[in-house]
Each structure stands twice: as structure tokens, then as C-alpha cells.
CSV table of C-alpha atoms and ligand atoms in Angstrom, one decimal:
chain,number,residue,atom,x,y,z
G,29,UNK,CA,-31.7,-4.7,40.7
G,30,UNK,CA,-31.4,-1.6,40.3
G,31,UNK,CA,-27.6,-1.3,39.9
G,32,UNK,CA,-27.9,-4.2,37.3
G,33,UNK,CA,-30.4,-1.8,35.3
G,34,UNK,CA,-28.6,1.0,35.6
G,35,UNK,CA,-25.5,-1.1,34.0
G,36,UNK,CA,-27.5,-2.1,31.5
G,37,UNK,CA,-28.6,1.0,30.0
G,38,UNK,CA,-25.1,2.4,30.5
G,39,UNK,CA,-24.1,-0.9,28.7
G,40,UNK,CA,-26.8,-0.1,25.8
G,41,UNK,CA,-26.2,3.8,26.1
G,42,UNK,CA,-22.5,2.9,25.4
G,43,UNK,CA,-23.8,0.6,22.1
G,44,UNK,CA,-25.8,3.2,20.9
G,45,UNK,CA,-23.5,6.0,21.6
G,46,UNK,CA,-20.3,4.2,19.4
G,47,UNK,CA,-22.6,3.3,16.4
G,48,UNK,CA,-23.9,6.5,16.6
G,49,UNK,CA,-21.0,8.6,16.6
G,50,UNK,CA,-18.9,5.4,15.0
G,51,UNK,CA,-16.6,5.5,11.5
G,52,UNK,CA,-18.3,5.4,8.3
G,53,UNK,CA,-17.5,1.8,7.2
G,54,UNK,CA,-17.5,-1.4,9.5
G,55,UNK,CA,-16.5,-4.8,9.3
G,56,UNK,CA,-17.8,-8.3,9.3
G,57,UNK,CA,-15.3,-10.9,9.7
G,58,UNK,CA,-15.6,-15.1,9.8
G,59,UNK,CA,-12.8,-17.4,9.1
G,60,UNK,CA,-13.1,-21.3,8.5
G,61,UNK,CA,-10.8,-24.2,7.9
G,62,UNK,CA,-10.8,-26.2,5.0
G,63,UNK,CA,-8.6,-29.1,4.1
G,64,UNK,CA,-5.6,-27.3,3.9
G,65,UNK,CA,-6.1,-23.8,4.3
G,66,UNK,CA,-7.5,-21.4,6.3
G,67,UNK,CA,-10.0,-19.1,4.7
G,68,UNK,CA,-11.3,-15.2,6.4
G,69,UNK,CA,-14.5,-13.2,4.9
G,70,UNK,CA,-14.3,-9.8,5.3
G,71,UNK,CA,-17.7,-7.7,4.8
G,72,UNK,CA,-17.5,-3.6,4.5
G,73,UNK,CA,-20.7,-1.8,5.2
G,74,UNK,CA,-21.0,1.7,4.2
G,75,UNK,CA,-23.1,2.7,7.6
G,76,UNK,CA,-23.0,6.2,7.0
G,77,UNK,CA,-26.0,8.0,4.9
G,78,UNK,CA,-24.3,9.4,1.9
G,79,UNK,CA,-22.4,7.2,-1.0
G,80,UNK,CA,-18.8,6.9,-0.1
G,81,UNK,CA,-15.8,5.6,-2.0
G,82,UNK,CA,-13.6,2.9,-0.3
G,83,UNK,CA,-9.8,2.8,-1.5
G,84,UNK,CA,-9.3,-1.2,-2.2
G,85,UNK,CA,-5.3,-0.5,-1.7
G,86,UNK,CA,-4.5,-2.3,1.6
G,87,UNK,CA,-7.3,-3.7,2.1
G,88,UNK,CA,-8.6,-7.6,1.1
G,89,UNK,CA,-10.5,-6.2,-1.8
G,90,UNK,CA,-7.4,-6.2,-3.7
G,91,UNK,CA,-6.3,-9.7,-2.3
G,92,UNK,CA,-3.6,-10.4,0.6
G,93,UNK,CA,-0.5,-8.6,-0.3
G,94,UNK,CA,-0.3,-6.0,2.2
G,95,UNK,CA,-0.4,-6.7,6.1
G,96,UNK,CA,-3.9,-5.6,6.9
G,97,UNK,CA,-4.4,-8.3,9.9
G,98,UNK,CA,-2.6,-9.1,12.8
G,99,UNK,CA,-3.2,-13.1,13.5
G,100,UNK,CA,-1.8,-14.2,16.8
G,101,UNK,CA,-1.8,-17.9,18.6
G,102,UNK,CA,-1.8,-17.5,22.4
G,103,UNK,CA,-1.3,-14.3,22.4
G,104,UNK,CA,2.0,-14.2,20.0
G,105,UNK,CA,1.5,-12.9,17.0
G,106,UNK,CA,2.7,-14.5,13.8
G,107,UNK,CA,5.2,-13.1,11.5
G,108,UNK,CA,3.6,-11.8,8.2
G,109,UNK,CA,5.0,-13.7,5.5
G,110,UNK,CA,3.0,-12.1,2.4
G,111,UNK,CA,4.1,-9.9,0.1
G,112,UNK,CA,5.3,-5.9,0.9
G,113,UNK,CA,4.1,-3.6,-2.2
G,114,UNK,CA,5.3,0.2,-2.0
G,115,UNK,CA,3.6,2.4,-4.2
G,116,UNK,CA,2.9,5.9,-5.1
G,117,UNK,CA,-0.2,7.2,-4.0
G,118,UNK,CA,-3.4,5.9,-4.9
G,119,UNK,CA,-5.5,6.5,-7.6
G,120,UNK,CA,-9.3,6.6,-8.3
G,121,UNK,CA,-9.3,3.7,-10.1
G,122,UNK,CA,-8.5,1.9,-6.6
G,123,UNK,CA,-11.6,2.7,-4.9
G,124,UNK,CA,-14.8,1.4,-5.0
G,125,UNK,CA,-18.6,2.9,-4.5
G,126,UNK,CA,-20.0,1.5,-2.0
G,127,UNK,CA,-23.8,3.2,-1.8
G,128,UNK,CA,-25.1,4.0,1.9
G,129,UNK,CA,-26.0,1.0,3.4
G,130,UNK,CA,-24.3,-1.2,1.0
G,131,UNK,CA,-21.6,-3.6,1.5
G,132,UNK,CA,-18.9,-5.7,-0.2
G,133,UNK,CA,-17.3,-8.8,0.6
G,134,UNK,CA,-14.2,-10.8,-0.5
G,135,UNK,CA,-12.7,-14.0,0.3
G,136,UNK,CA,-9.0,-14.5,1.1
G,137,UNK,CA,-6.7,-17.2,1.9
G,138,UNK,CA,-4.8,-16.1,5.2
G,139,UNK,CA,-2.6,-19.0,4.9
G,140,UNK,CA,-1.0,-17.6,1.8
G,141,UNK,CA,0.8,-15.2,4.3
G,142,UNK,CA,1.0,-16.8,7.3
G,143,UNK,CA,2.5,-20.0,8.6
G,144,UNK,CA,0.2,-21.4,10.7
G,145,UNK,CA,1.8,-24.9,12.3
G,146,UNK,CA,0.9,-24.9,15.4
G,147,UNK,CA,-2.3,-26.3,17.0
G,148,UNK,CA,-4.5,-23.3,19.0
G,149,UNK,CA,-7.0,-21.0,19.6
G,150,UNK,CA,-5.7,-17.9,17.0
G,151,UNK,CA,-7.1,-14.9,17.0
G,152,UNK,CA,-7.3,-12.6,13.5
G,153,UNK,CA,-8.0,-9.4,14.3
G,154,UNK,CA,-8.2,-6.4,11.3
G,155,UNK,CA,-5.3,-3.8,12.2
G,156,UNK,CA,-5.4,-1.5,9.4
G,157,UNK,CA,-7.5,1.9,9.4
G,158,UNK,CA,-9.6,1.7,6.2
G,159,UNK,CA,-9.4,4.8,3.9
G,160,UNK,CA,-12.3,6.3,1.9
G,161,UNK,CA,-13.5,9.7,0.5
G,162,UNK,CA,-17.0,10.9,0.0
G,163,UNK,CA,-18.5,11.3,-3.7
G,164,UNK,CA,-17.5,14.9,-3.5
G,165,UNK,CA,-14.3,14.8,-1.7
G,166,UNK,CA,-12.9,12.7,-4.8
G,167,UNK,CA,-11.9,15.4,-6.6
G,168,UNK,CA,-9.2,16.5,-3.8
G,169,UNK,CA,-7.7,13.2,-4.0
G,170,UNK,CA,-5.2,14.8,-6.2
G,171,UNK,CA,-4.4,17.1,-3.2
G,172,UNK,CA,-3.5,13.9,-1.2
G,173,UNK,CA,-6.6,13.7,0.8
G,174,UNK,CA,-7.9,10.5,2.0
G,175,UNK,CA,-10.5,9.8,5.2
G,176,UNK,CA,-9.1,7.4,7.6
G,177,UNK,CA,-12.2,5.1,9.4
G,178,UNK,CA,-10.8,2.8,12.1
G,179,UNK,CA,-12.6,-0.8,12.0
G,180,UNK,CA,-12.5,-2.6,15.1
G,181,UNK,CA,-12.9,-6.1,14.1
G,182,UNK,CA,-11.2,-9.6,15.5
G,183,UNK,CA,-12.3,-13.1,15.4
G,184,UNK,CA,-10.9,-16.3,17.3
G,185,UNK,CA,-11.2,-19.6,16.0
G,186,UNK,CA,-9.7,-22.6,17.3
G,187,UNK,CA,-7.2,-24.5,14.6
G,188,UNK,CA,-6.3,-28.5,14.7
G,189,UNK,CA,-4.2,-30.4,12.5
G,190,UNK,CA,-2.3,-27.3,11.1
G,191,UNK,CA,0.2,-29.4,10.3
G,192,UNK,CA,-1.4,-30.3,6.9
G,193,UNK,CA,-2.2,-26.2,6.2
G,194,UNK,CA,-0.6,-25.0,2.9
G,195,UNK,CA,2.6,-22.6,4.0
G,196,UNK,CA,2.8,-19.2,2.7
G,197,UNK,CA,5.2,-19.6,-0.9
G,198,UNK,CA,7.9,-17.5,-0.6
G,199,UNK,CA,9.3,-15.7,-4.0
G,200,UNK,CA,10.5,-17.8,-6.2
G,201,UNK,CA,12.6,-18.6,-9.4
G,202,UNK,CA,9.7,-19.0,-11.4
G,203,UNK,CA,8.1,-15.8,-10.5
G,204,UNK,CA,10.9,-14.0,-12.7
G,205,UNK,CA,8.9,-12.1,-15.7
G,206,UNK,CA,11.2,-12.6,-18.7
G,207,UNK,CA,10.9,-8.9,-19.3
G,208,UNK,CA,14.0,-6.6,-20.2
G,209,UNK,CA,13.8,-2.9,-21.4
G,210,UNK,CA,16.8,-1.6,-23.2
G,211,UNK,CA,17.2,2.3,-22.7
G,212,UNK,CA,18.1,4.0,-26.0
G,213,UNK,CA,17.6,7.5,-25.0
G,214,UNK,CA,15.4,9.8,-23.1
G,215,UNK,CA,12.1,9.6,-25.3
G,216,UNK,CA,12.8,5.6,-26.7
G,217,UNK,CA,13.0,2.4,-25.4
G,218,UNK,CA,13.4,-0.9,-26.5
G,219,UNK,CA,11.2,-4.0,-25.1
G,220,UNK,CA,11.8,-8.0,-25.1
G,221,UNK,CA,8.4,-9.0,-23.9
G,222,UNK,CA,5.5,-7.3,-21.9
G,223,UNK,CA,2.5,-6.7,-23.7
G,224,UNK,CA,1.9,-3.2,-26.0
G,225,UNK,CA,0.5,-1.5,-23.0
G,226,UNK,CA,2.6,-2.6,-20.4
G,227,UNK,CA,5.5,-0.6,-22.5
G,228,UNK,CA,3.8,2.1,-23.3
G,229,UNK,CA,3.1,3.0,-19.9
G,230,UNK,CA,6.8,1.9,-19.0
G,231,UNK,CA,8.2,4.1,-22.1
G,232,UNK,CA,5.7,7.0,-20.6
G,233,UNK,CA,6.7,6.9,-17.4
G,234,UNK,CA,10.6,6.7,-18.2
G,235,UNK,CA,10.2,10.2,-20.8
G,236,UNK,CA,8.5,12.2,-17.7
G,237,UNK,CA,11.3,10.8,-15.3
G,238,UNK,CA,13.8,11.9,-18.0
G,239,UNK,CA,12.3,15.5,-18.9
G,240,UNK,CA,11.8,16.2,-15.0
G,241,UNK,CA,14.9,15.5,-13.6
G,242,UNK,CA,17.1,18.3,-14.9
G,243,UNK,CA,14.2,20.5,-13.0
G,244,UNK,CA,15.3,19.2,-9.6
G,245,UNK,CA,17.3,21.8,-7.4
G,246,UNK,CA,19.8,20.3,-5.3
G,247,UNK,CA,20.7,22.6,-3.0
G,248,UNK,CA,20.1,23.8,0.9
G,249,UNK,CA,16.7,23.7,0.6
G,250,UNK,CA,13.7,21.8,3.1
G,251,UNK,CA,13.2,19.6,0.6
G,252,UNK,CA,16.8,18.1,0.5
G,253,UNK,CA,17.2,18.5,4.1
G,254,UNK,CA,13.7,16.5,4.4
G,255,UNK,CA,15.5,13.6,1.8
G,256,UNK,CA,18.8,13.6,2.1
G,257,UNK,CA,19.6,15.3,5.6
G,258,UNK,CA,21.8,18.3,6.8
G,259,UNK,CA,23.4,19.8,4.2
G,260,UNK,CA,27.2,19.7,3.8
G,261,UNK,CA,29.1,20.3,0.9
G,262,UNK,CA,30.5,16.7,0.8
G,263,UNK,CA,27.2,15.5,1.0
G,264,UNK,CA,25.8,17.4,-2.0
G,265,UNK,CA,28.6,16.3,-4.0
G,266,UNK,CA,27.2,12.8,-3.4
G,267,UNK,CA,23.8,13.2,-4.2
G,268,UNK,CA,25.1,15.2,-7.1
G,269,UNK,CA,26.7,12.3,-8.4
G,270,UNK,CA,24.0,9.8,-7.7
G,271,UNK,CA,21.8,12.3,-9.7
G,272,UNK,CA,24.4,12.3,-12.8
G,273,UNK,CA,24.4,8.5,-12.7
G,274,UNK,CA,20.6,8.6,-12.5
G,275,UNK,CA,20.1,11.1,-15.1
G,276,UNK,CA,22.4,9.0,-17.7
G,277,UNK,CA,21.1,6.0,-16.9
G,278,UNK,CA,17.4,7.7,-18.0
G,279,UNK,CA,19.2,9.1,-20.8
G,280,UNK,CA,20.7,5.9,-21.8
G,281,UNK,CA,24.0,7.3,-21.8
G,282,UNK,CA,25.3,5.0,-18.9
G,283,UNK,CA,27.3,2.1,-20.5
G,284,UNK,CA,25.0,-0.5,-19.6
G,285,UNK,CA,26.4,-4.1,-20.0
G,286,UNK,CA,24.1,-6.4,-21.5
G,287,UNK,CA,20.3,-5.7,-20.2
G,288,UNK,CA,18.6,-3.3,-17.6
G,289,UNK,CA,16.3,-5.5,-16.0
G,290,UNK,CA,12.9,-4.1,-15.0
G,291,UNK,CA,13.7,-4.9,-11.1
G,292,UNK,CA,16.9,-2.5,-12.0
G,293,UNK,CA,14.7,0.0,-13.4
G,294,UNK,CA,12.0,-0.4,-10.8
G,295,UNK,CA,14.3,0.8,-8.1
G,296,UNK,CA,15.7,4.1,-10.0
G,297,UNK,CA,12.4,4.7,-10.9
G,298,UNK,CA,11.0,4.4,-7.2
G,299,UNK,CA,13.9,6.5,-5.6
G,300,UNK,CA,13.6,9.3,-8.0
G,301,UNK,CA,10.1,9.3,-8.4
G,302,UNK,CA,9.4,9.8,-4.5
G,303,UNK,CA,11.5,12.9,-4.7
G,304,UNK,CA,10.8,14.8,-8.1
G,305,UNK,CA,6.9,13.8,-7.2
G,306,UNK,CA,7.2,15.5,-4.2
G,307,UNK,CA,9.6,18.1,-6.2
G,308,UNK,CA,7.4,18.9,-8.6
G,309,UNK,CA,4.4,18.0,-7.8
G,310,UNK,CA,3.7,18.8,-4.0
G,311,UNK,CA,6.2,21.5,-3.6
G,312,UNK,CA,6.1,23.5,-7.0
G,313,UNK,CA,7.4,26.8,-5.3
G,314,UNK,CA,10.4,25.5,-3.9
G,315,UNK,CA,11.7,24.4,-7.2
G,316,UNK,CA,13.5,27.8,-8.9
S,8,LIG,C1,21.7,25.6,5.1
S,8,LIG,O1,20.6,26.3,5.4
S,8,LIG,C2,20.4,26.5,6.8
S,8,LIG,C3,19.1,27.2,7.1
S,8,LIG,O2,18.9,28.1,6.1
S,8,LIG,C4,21.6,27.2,7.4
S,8,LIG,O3,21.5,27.3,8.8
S,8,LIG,C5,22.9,26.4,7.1
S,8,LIG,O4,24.0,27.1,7.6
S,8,LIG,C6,23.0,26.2,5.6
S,8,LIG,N1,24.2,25.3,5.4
S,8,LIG,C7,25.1,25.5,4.5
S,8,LIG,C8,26.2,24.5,4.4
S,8,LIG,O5,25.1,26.4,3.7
């Protein structure tokens, strides 16, 4: 008797103990089946005593295009079949207050992004720490910080007929924005679709790629080695060249045939924005 009390005040010393010293934010998490898909709630309580802000990025507050579960059947996890999304790094605009002791809650459709055919007990279980920042640790989100909580949520739920479950949709033909951006030099730009904003933030974007990257030094420096590896002279003369061809291309000076589609552009973009962000944005010392 009393072993068994003993246990169970270890048991509730242990309970008390993690939500007591436990992450800022926790989860709720249900899942049902309906006709033909298979729907998860997720519910984030701010449990800590001061307002924080929770970044929506990665997380089912922005929907279900990042891998933020794991969901297994028998014990083998199913491959993710959702969408992949690289981006630069977040901005305030992708969190949300949650005041102490509030929570929000979202919806999503986990058959959108996994295929789920087989008749089981599954198991969903959240696999992605959540990120936040206090009220007053939002103004060093600039500096690149971010909180990390780990949530420790999984549910299981036993699935029949599967057969008739909706199957993730895989990209397709249709999804192709009719959207093509002519490159006329490095402060104008010409646009077949997209809405004014849309190309005004494209045109932005493509006059500070083009003004900052004449400022990047390409040389035996940590920042090149960290890129672009040990630095040999035959190397350098290719990441010279593939800096020409990006500059001209920015410049518009690249004979272009025809149309640079956005995709096209997305890519250059990407690639040199990782590194002149980091250039001239993270590093600004290293740069004369
Ligand atoms: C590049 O710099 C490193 C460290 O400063 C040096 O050891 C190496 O010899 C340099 N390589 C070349 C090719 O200059």
C-alpha cells in the first residue's frame, strides 16, 4: 500500500513537475473520419503568464503545406505527400498573439498529404517544435531570434474503409499561374498578369537583388567557404561565372528567348538571395 502511494505521488510529482517547468505553448489534438477524409484539430494554449507571439509558419495555422506531423499505421510511418515550401525567414506578420491563457484552433484535412489506404490503428503524432517570441522579444526578430517550445502531442485512432479516403493531389497542369515577367533592365520590368501588387513587390524585390549583387565579394573568405566550399582557383572561376550569368540575367542583359517564367526567376532569386542576405545582411563586416 504503501509502495502503491508512494508511486502515486511520484506519478503526480512527475505531472506537476513537467507542467510546471513545461514549454510555453501546448497542444490539443483530435482527429475524426468523415466520408472521405480524415480530419485533425489542433488547439495551442498559451500556458505561460505573459502574452506571447506564436509564428503560424510550419504550423496548421497556416494550413498543411509543411510536414508538421508524423502519421504512422502499425508503427510505419507514411510518406508525406504535401507540399515543401522554402522560405526566407519569417516575418511578424506570421505570428499570432496569443494572450496568456488563450488558445487557438484550426482544422486541417491530413488526407490532403497523406495517402491513407490501408485499414488500421494510425497514430498522428505532432513532430515539429513550435516557435514563438514574447511581446518584447519581437523586436529582435530581425536579429534571427525565435523561442523554440517542444509540444508533445500524439493521438491514435483506428481507420476503416480507407479505401474511399480522398488521396493527397499531387501538382498538377492546372496549378500553372499564367504569369510571365519580362526583365528589361535592372530597375524595370515588364508583367503579363499577376495583380498590381503582386508586381510591385516582384519588380521591388528584383531592383534590390540587382543593386546588391555587384556588393558581393567572391573571394577566400568564411562566407564562400561556408557556400561554396574550399576555395580553389578553378572553383572561383565557376562561381564567378555563375554570378556574371546571374547578374545579366537581373540586368536583363542575358539573351533571353521568349519569356522568363516566374518558376525561372523563383530559383535565381532563391539561390542568390540566401547568399547576399546572409552577405549583406547577417555578415556586413565581411563584405569590403
Ligand atoms: C584560403 O584561406 C585559407 C585560410 O585563410 C588558407 O589556408 C588557404 O590557403 C587559402 N586558399 C587559397 C587558394 O588562397
Amino acid at each position: 500500500m504503501k509502495t502503491l502511494l508512494s508511486l502515486f505521488c511520484l506519478v503526480t510529482y512527475l505531472t506537476c513537475a513537467l507542467s510546471a517547468n513545461g514549454w510555453p505553448v501546448s497542444l490539443d489534438m483530435a482527429c475524426n473520419k468523415a466520408l472521405s477524409a480524415v480530419a485533425c484539430t489542433f488547439e495551442f494554449t498559451n500556458d505561460a503568464n505573459e502574452n506571447l507571439y506564436l509564428l503560424k509558419r510550419g504550423t496548421p495555422l497556416e494550413g498543411l503545406i509543411s510536414r508538421f506531423i508524423t502519421v504512422s499505421v502499425a508503427g510505419s510511418p507514411i510518406e508525406y505527400d504535401g507540399p515543401f515550401v522554402h522560405r526566407l525567414p519569417p516575418t511578424k506578420d506570421e505570428f499570432v498573439l496569443l494572450k496568456a491563457g488563450e488558445s487557438i484552433s484550426t482544422t486541417v484535412q491530413i488526407t490532403d498529404a497523406f495517402s491513407i489506404d490501408t485499414d488500421g490503428l494510425y497514430t498522428v503524432q505532432y513532430s515539429r517544435p513550435l516557435q514563438y517570441l514574447s511581446v518584447d522579444e519581437m523586436s529582435e526578430l530581425s536579429n534571427g531570434l525565435i523561442m523554440e517550445s517542444t509540444v508533445q502531442e500524439s493521438i491514435h485512432i483506428y481507420l476503416e474503409d480507407t479505401r474511399v479516403l480522398l488521396k493527397p493531389r499531387g501538382p498538377e497542369e492546372t496549378d500553372k499561374v499564367d504569369y510571365t515577367v519580362n526583365i528589361e533592365s535592372c530597375s524595370s520590368a515588364s508583367f503579363v498578369g499577376g495583380t498590381a501588387a503582386n508586381n510591385k513587390g516582384t519588380l521591388d524585390a528584383h531592383k534590390k537583388l540587382c543593386s546588391g549583387i555587384d556588393k558581393v565579394n567572391i573571394g577566400n573568405n568564411t562566407l564562400y567557404v561556408k557556400w561554396f566550399g574550399a576555395f580553389t582557383s578553378a572553383r572561383e572561376t565557376k562561381v564567378k561565372d555563375v554570378y556574371k550569368k546571374i547578374r545579366d540575367g537581373l540586368a536583363g542583359c542575358m539573351a533571353i528567348p521568349g519569356k522568363v517564367s516566374l518558376r525561372f526567376m523563383f530559383v535565381i532569386f532563391f539561390i542568390h538571395f540566401l547568399f547576399l542576405v546572409e552577405a549583406l545582411v547577417l555578415t556586413p563586416r565581411s563584405l569590403d
